[in-house]
């Protein structure tokens, strides 16, 4: 039973002089009031009222507790009013973890829209390719690309990320263009270390699954850096669509193995499993869902 409710019943009994008056004011039955007073007496280890057939009289201990009880209830009620007033609009600091390359490409327009709509919220954005521990780092919401491991986090699917196998004409010049995944063994491959094995890439075709053995000069944990490495003609890489599409359209990149598909990666918003999600996090998630159609390169 809530101790605040017990204190409220105690104050009403002392001020009204009876359990029945307190029950009427609180909108509960008289037995419930009696039970709350009994629980308080058990908690404090003392009798709070002298009970007679006509009226309650507080004991000396009851008198001493009364003033403190009123202060506690006043503070509690004020805190509740403050929360209710502030809950009408999102407020406070919202810490969000965002994949660096994806965030730079797609999220800033969403961030700008959110900041303009909710000036009472201070956004603390953490751009990183690593999967942060939300609870330990105080992160209320995170965006994650790739397969999610089993956890207690709640996930909301926002879309998928297409990927392309690319290289520059400068790199391919004088080399045999790969026609099958097996041909990649003879090439320099640039690997995204957070999602790919350092020694193999997986493709699909009408003939089934293909596992290509790869090797090369670079393991990279940032998609933008991997794109730059490709532009420097250092090798072949699997790039996310926002790093690949413009180069493919301009001819700066060549799309390799077009008859073999690379699995798209899921994009999720994740947040800790909790009964209460703050209004600031809920409003940000709602905006992400609303704008999720923009999270791809047309």
mmCIF file of C-alpha atoms in Angstrom:
data_model
loop_
_atom_site.group_PDB
_atom_site.id
_atom_site.type_symbol
_atom_site.label_atom_id
_atom_site.label_comp_id
_atom_site.label_asym_id
_atom_site.label_seq_id
_atom_site.Cartn_x
_atom_site.Cartn_y
_atom_site.Cartn_z
ATOM 1 C CA UNK A 1 0.000 0.000 0.000
ATOM 2 C CA UNK A 2 1.236 3.522 -0.868
ATOM 3 C CA UNK A 3 2.616 5.265 2.217
ATOM 4 C CA UNK A 4 1.525 8.641 0.801
ATOM 5 C CA UNK A 5 -2.054 7.390 0.817
ATOM 6 C CA UNK A 6 -1.607 6.275 4.418
ATOM 7 C CA UNK A 7 -0.276 9.685 5.466
ATOM 8 C CA UNK A 8 -3.139 11.393 3.656
ATOM 9 C CA UNK A 9 -5.663 9.231 5.504
ATOM 10 C CA UNK A 10 -3.941 10.011 8.812
ATOM 11 C CA UNK A 11 -4.106 13.781 8.225
ATOM 12 C CA UNK A 12 -7.765 13.611 7.179
ATOM 13 C CA UNK A 13 -8.639 11.534 10.256
ATOM 14 C CA UNK A 14 -6.914 13.948 12.631
ATOM 15 C CA UNK A 15 -8.445 17.019 11.020
ATOM 16 C CA UNK A 16 -11.932 15.508 10.627
ATOM 17 C CA UNK A 17 -12.009 13.712 13.938
ATOM 18 C CA UNK A 18 -13.224 10.348 12.647
ATOM 19 C CA UNK A 19 -12.583 7.555 10.178
ATOM 20 C CA UNK A 20 -15.960 8.141 8.526
ATOM 21 C CA UNK A 21 -15.201 11.804 7.751
ATOM 22 C CA UNK A 22 -11.808 10.855 6.308
ATOM 23 C CA UNK A 23 -13.385 8.065 4.244
ATOM 24 C CA UNK A 24 -15.946 10.482 2.800
ATOM 25 C CA UNK A 25 -13.325 13.071 1.892
ATOM 26 C CA UNK A 26 -11.016 10.504 0.317
ATOM 27 C CA UNK A 27 -13.780 8.647 -1.494
ATOM 28 C CA UNK A 28 -12.937 5.263 0.015
ATOM 29 C CA UNK A 29 -14.564 2.950 2.550
ATOM 30 C CA UNK A 30 -14.100 3.330 6.297
ATOM 31 C CA UNK A 31 -12.412 -0.107 6.602
ATOM 32 C CA UNK A 32 -9.799 1.075 4.067
ATOM 33 C CA UNK A 33 -9.069 4.148 6.192
ATOM 34 C CA UNK A 34 -8.751 2.005 9.303
ATOM 35 C CA UNK A 35 -6.343 -0.312 7.472
ATOM 36 C CA UNK A 36 -4.153 2.617 6.392
ATOM 37 C CA UNK A 37 -3.950 3.987 9.927
ATOM 38 C CA UNK A 38 -3.077 0.533 11.265
ATOM 39 C CA UNK A 39 -0.277 0.232 8.693
ATOM 40 C CA UNK A 40 1.175 3.595 9.746
ATOM 41 C CA UNK A 41 1.022 2.611 13.410
ATOM 42 C CA UNK A 42 2.879 -0.577 12.530
ATOM 43 C CA UNK A 43 5.484 1.414 10.527
ATOM 44 C CA UNK A 44 6.082 3.936 13.327
ATOM 45 C CA UNK A 45 5.737 1.408 16.117
ATOM 46 C CA UNK A 46 3.335 3.613 18.096
ATOM 47 C CA UNK A 47 -0.358 4.323 18.515
ATOM 48 C CA UNK A 48 -1.516 7.430 16.623
ATOM 49 C CA UNK A 49 -5.075 7.828 17.964
ATOM 50 C CA UNK A 50 -7.052 7.216 21.112
ATOM 51 C CA UNK A 51 -10.220 5.628 19.778
ATOM 52 C CA UNK A 52 -13.596 6.268 21.479
ATOM 53 C CA UNK A 53 -17.113 5.533 20.310
ATOM 54 C CA UNK A 54 -17.698 9.205 19.468
ATOM 55 C CA UNK A 55 -14.427 10.722 18.292
ATOM 56 C CA UNK A 56 -10.755 10.130 17.591
ATOM 57 C CA UNK A 57 -8.141 11.890 19.684
ATOM 58 C CA UNK A 58 -4.525 11.993 18.515
ATOM 59 C CA UNK A 59 -1.891 10.662 20.848
ATOM 60 C CA UNK A 60 1.145 12.855 21.613
ATOM 61 C CA UNK A 61 3.042 10.854 18.993
ATOM 62 C CA UNK A 62 0.198 11.514 16.544
ATOM 63 C CA UNK A 63 0.473 15.222 17.180
ATOM 64 C CA UNK A 64 4.213 15.192 16.515
ATOM 65 C CA UNK A 65 3.809 13.235 13.281
ATOM 66 C CA UNK A 66 0.967 15.464 12.022
ATOM 67 C CA UNK A 67 3.075 18.507 11.098
ATOM 68 C CA UNK A 68 5.688 16.370 9.381
ATOM 69 C CA UNK A 69 2.980 14.472 7.499
ATOM 70 C CA UNK A 70 1.485 17.722 6.197
ATOM 71 C CA UNK A 71 4.910 18.872 4.992
ATOM 72 C CA UNK A 72 5.509 15.563 3.213
ATOM 73 C CA UNK A 73 2.103 15.697 1.516
ATOM 74 C CA UNK A 74 2.578 19.335 0.493
ATOM 75 C CA UNK A 75 5.981 18.529 -1.070
ATOM 76 C CA UNK A 76 4.592 15.465 -2.812
ATOM 77 C CA UNK A 77 1.607 17.362 -4.226
ATOM 78 C CA UNK A 78 3.855 20.183 -5.422
ATOM 79 C CA UNK A 79 6.178 17.718 -7.147
ATOM 80 C CA UNK A 80 3.215 16.113 -8.884
ATOM 81 C CA UNK A 81 1.919 19.498 -10.063
ATOM 82 C CA UNK A 82 5.354 20.383 -11.440
ATOM 83 C CA UNK A 83 5.614 17.093 -13.308
ATOM 84 C CA UNK A 84 2.102 17.454 -14.718
ATOM 85 C CA UNK A 85 2.806 20.992 -15.883
ATOM 86 C CA UNK A 86 6.114 20.046 -17.483
ATOM 87 C CA UNK A 87 4.675 16.895 -19.067
ATOM 88 C CA UNK A 88 2.456 19.013 -21.284
ATOM 89 C CA UNK A 89 5.557 19.777 -23.398
ATOM 90 C CA UNK A 90 8.772 17.786 -23.765
ATOM 91 C CA UNK A 91 11.590 19.142 -21.624
ATOM 92 C CA UNK A 92 14.961 18.204 -20.171
ATOM 93 C CA UNK A 93 18.008 16.651 -21.852
ATOM 94 C CA UNK A 94 17.543 13.895 -24.428
ATOM 95 C CA UNK A 95 20.670 11.834 -25.099
ATOM 96 C CA UNK A 96 20.597 10.052 -28.465
ATOM 97 C CA UNK A 97 23.192 7.710 -29.982
ATOM 98 C CA UNK A 98 23.483 7.856 -33.779
ATOM 99 C CA UNK A 99 25.679 5.968 -36.292
ATOM 100 C CA UNK A 100 28.212 8.560 -37.422
ATOM 101 C CA UNK A 101 28.061 8.282 -41.199
ATOM 102 C CA UNK A 102 24.307 7.679 -41.379
ATOM 103 C CA UNK A 103 23.636 10.511 -38.948
ATOM 104 C CA UNK A 104 25.693 13.024 -40.908
ATOM 105 C CA UNK A 105 23.894 12.081 -44.138
ATOM 106 C CA UNK A 106 20.281 11.869 -42.994
ATOM 107 C CA UNK A 107 19.611 13.039 -39.460
ATOM 108 C CA UNK A 108 20.488 16.718 -39.248
ATOM 109 C CA UNK A 109 17.295 17.881 -41.034
ATOM 110 C CA UNK A 110 15.287 15.804 -38.536
ATOM 111 C CA UNK A 111 17.315 17.202 -35.647
ATOM 112 C CA UNK A 112 16.695 20.764 -36.864
ATOM 113 C CA UNK A 113 12.963 20.110 -37.127
ATOM 114 C CA UNK A 114 12.850 18.653 -33.626
ATOM 115 C CA UNK A 115 14.831 21.490 -32.051
ATOM 116 C CA UNK A 116 12.539 24.077 -33.617
ATOM 117 C CA UNK A 117 9.409 22.195 -32.530
ATOM 118 C CA UNK A 118 10.548 21.513 -28.934
ATOM 119 C CA UNK A 119 12.724 24.364 -27.643
ATOM 120 C CA UNK A 120 12.404 23.053 -24.081
ATOM 121 C CA UNK A 121 14.516 19.977 -24.935
ATOM 122 C CA UNK A 122 18.297 19.989 -25.025
ATOM 123 C CA UNK A 123 19.577 17.323 -27.437
ATOM 124 C CA UNK A 124 22.788 15.526 -26.489
ATOM 125 C CA UNK A 125 23.786 13.734 -29.703
ATOM 126 C CA UNK A 126 26.422 10.994 -29.577
ATOM 127 C CA UNK A 127 27.774 10.192 -33.065
ATOM 128 C CA UNK A 128 29.525 6.821 -32.971
ATOM 129 C CA UNK A 129 29.649 3.613 -34.979
ATOM 130 C CA UNK A 130 29.802 1.457 -31.871
ATOM 131 C CA UNK A 131 26.736 0.004 -30.149
ATOM 132 C CA UNK A 132 26.678 1.902 -26.865
ATOM 133 C CA UNK A 133 25.237 0.479 -23.640
ATOM 134 C CA UNK A 134 22.124 2.642 -23.327
ATOM 135 C CA UNK A 135 21.527 2.134 -19.618
ATOM 136 C CA UNK A 136 25.150 2.569 -18.529
ATOM 137 C CA UNK A 137 25.633 5.705 -20.656
ATOM 138 C CA UNK A 138 22.265 7.285 -19.929
ATOM 139 C CA UNK A 139 21.107 7.133 -23.558
ATOM 140 C CA UNK A 140 17.333 7.238 -23.966
ATOM 141 C CA UNK A 141 17.224 6.401 -27.680
ATOM 142 C CA UNK A 142 19.644 4.995 -30.243
ATOM 143 C CA UNK A 143 19.643 4.261 -33.958
ATOM 144 C CA UNK A 144 21.243 1.002 -34.995
ATOM 145 C CA UNK A 145 22.042 -0.453 -38.393
ATOM 146 C CA UNK A 146 22.422 -4.207 -38.704
ATOM 147 C CA UNK A 147 21.099 -7.310 -37.049
ATOM 148 C CA UNK A 148 20.140 -6.746 -33.423
ATOM 149 C CA UNK A 149 21.455 -9.083 -30.791
ATOM 150 C CA UNK A 150 19.047 -10.477 -28.234
ATOM 151 C CA UNK A 151 18.572 -7.946 -25.433
ATOM 152 C CA UNK A 152 15.986 -6.264 -23.230
ATOM 153 C CA UNK A 153 15.893 -3.229 -25.528
ATOM 154 C CA UNK A 154 12.689 -2.336 -27.329
ATOM 155 C CA UNK A 155 13.203 -1.976 -31.104
ATOM 156 C CA UNK A 156 11.167 -0.073 -33.689
ATOM 157 C CA UNK A 157 11.946 -0.814 -37.335
ATOM 158 C CA UNK A 158 12.515 2.362 -39.371
ATOM 159 C CA UNK A 159 13.656 0.919 -42.681
ATOM 160 C CA UNK A 160 16.494 -0.844 -44.449
ATOM 161 C CA UNK A 161 19.898 0.143 -45.797
ATOM 162 C CA UNK A 162 20.838 -1.093 -49.258
ATOM 163 C CA UNK A 163 24.489 -1.876 -49.958
ATOM 164 C CA UNK A 164 26.606 -1.971 -53.112
ATOM 165 C CA UNK A 165 29.894 -3.573 -54.096
ATOM 166 C CA UNK A 166 31.937 -0.799 -55.718
ATOM 167 C CA UNK A 167 35.351 0.227 -56.935
ATOM 168 C CA UNK A 168 36.766 3.081 -58.999
ATOM 169 C CA UNK A 169 37.814 2.761 -62.648
ATOM 170 C CA UNK A 170 41.232 3.895 -61.430
ATOM 171 C CA UNK A 171 41.544 0.824 -59.207
ATOM 172 C CA UNK A 172 40.104 -1.542 -61.804
ATOM 173 C CA UNK A 173 42.372 -0.301 -64.597
ATOM 174 C CA UNK A 174 44.765 -3.073 -65.584
ATOM 175 C CA UNK A 175 43.005 -5.598 -63.313
ATOM 176 C CA UNK A 176 40.517 -8.293 -64.229
ATOM 177 C CA UNK A 177 37.005 -7.128 -63.322
ATOM 178 C CA UNK A 178 35.429 -9.689 -60.936
ATOM 179 C CA UNK A 179 32.585 -11.670 -62.519
ATOM 180 C CA UNK A 180 31.816 -13.964 -59.575
ATOM 181 C CA UNK A 181 32.296 -13.665 -55.808
ATOM 182 C CA UNK A 182 35.145 -16.135 -56.061
ATOM 183 C CA UNK A 183 37.086 -13.656 -58.211
ATOM 184 C CA UNK A 184 37.358 -11.263 -55.238
ATOM 185 C CA UNK A 185 40.137 -13.413 -53.824
ATOM 186 C CA UNK A 186 42.498 -11.782 -56.340
ATOM 187 C CA UNK A 187 41.530 -8.206 -55.331
ATOM 188 C CA UNK A 188 42.294 -5.722 -52.575
ATOM 189 C CA UNK A 189 39.161 -5.447 -50.414
ATOM 190 C CA UNK A 190 38.305 -2.691 -47.928
ATOM 191 C CA UNK A 191 36.341 -4.127 -45.025
ATOM 192 C CA UNK A 192 33.864 -2.462 -42.669
ATOM 193 C CA UNK A 193 35.033 -4.048 -39.444
ATOM 194 C CA UNK A 194 31.834 -3.628 -37.411
ATOM 195 C CA UNK A 195 29.548 -5.623 -39.679
ATOM 196 C CA UNK A 196 31.709 -7.835 -41.840
ATOM 197 C CA UNK A 197 34.050 -10.689 -41.261
ATOM 198 C CA UNK A 198 37.626 -9.699 -41.996
ATOM 199 C CA UNK A 199 38.039 -12.693 -44.268
ATOM 200 C CA UNK A 200 34.763 -13.234 -46.151
ATOM 201 C CA UNK A 201 31.776 -11.540 -47.786
ATOM 202 C CA UNK A 202 28.428 -13.210 -48.428
ATOM 203 C CA UNK A 203 26.376 -12.861 -51.601
ATOM 204 C CA UNK A 204 23.123 -14.359 -52.881
ATOM 205 C CA UNK A 205 22.101 -15.296 -56.415
ATOM 206 C CA UNK A 206 19.576 -17.485 -58.176
ATOM 207 C CA UNK A 207 22.026 -20.318 -57.570
ATOM 208 C CA UNK A 208 22.064 -19.818 -53.810
ATOM 209 C CA UNK A 209 24.498 -18.483 -51.252
ATOM 210 C CA UNK A 210 28.073 -17.567 -52.133
ATOM 211 C CA UNK A 211 30.848 -17.017 -49.583
ATOM 212 C CA UNK A 212 33.764 -15.069 -50.995
ATOM 213 C CA UNK A 213 37.204 -15.172 -49.400
ATOM 214 C CA UNK A 214 38.669 -11.668 -49.224
ATOM 215 C CA UNK A 215 41.843 -9.916 -48.171
ATOM 216 C CA UNK A 216 43.111 -6.388 -48.418
ATOM 217 C CA UNK A 217 44.930 -3.439 -46.932
ATOM 218 C CA UNK A 218 42.244 -1.865 -44.719
ATOM 219 C CA UNK A 219 39.809 -2.652 -41.937
ATOM 220 C CA UNK A 220 37.674 0.458 -41.326
ATOM 221 C CA UNK A 221 34.984 1.176 -38.723
ATOM 222 C CA UNK A 222 33.510 4.288 -40.403
ATOM 223 C CA UNK A 223 31.556 4.236 -43.667
ATOM 224 C CA UNK A 224 32.700 7.718 -44.721
ATOM 225 C CA UNK A 225 36.344 6.736 -44.276
ATOM 226 C CA UNK A 226 35.710 3.560 -46.258
ATOM 227 C CA UNK A 227 34.140 5.612 -49.080
ATOM 228 C CA UNK A 228 37.211 7.871 -49.115
ATOM 229 C CA UNK A 229 39.492 4.829 -49.279
ATOM 230 C CA UNK A 230 37.614 3.624 -52.361
ATOM 231 C CA UNK A 231 37.916 7.083 -53.935
ATOM 232 C CA UNK A 232 41.678 6.856 -53.343
ATOM 233 C CA UNK A 233 41.636 3.699 -55.554
ATOM 234 C CA UNK A 234 42.745 1.458 -52.688
ATOM 235 C CA UNK A 235 40.382 -1.387 -53.469
ATOM 236 C CA UNK A 236 36.840 -2.791 -53.564
ATOM 237 C CA UNK A 237 34.331 -2.151 -50.781
ATOM 238 C CA UNK A 238 30.723 -2.813 -49.815
ATOM 239 C CA UNK A 239 29.305 0.666 -49.218
ATOM 240 C CA UNK A 240 25.933 1.707 -47.790
ATOM 241 C CA UNK A 241 23.668 3.429 -50.293
ATOM 242 C CA UNK A 242 24.330 6.987 -49.078
ATOM 243 C CA UNK A 243 28.059 6.490 -49.705
ATOM 244 C CA UNK A 244 27.648 4.685 -53.032
ATOM 245 C CA UNK A 245 24.714 6.042 -55.064
ATOM 246 C CA UNK A 246 26.133 9.448 -56.045
ATOM 247 C CA UNK A 247 29.413 7.891 -57.186
ATOM 248 C CA UNK A 248 27.585 5.224 -59.176
ATOM 249 C CA UNK A 249 25.477 7.852 -60.929
ATOM 250 C CA UNK A 250 28.468 10.029 -61.768
ATOM 251 C CA UNK A 251 30.600 7.131 -62.986
ATOM 252 C CA UNK A 252 33.135 7.681 -60.218
ATOM 253 C CA UNK A 253 32.278 4.174 -58.947
ATOM 254 C CA UNK A 254 31.566 0.965 -60.813
ATOM 255 C CA UNK A 255 28.851 -1.390 -59.518
ATOM 256 C CA UNK A 256 30.448 -4.831 -59.353
ATOM 257 C CA UNK A 257 28.788 -8.261 -59.407
ATOM 258 C CA UNK A 258 25.330 -6.885 -60.307
ATOM 259 C CA UNK A 259 23.947 -10.418 -60.653
ATOM 260 C CA UNK A 260 24.790 -11.150 -57.012
ATOM 261 C CA UNK A 261 22.873 -9.438 -54.215
ATOM 262 C CA UNK A 262 24.163 -8.226 -50.869
ATOM 263 C CA UNK A 263 21.730 -8.451 -47.964
ATOM 264 C CA UNK A 264 20.201 -5.118 -46.959
ATOM 265 C CA UNK A 265 20.645 -4.127 -43.317
ATOM 266 C CA UNK A 266 17.734 -3.284 -41.009
ATOM 267 C CA UNK A 267 17.564 0.162 -39.433
ATOM 268 C CA UNK A 268 16.017 0.308 -35.947
ATOM 269 C CA UNK A 269 15.387 2.815 -33.219
ATOM 270 C CA UNK A 270 16.038 1.128 -29.868
ATOM 271 C CA UNK A 271 15.373 2.218 -26.312
ATOM 272 C CA UNK A 272 15.450 0.634 -22.846
ATOM 273 C CA UNK A 273 12.443 -1.415 -21.850
ATOM 274 C CA UNK A 274 10.596 0.739 -19.331
ATOM 275 C CA UNK A 275 7.035 1.383 -18.235
ATOM 276 C CA UNK A 276 7.479 5.134 -18.677
ATOM 277 C CA UNK A 277 9.128 6.570 -21.774
ATOM 278 C CA UNK A 278 9.852 10.279 -21.355
ATOM 279 C CA UNK A 279 7.812 12.621 -23.499
ATOM 280 C CA UNK A 280 11.013 14.022 -25.022
ATOM 281 C CA UNK A 281 12.089 10.543 -26.186
ATOM 282 C CA UNK A 282 8.585 9.631 -27.361
ATOM 283 C CA UNK A 283 8.253 12.839 -29.400
ATOM 284 C CA UNK A 284 11.682 12.264 -30.980
ATOM 285 C CA UNK A 285 10.827 8.660 -31.846
ATOM 286 C CA UNK A 286 7.509 9.780 -33.360
ATOM 287 C CA UNK A 287 9.362 12.259 -35.570
ATOM 288 C CA UNK A 288 11.864 9.581 -36.656
ATOM 289 C CA UNK A 289 8.986 7.303 -37.634
ATOM 290 C CA UNK A 290 7.264 10.158 -39.481
ATOM 291 C CA UNK A 291 10.441 11.021 -41.430
ATOM 292 C CA UNK A 292 11.755 7.479 -41.910
ATOM 293 C CA UNK A 293 10.887 7.598 -45.610
ATOM 294 C CA UNK A 294 13.721 10.095 -46.006
ATOM 295 C CA UNK A 295 16.322 7.628 -44.715
ATOM 296 C CA UNK A 296 17.319 6.381 -48.135
ATOM 297 C CA UNK A 297 18.996 7.819 -51.195
ATOM 298 C CA UNK A 298 16.493 8.341 -54.044
#
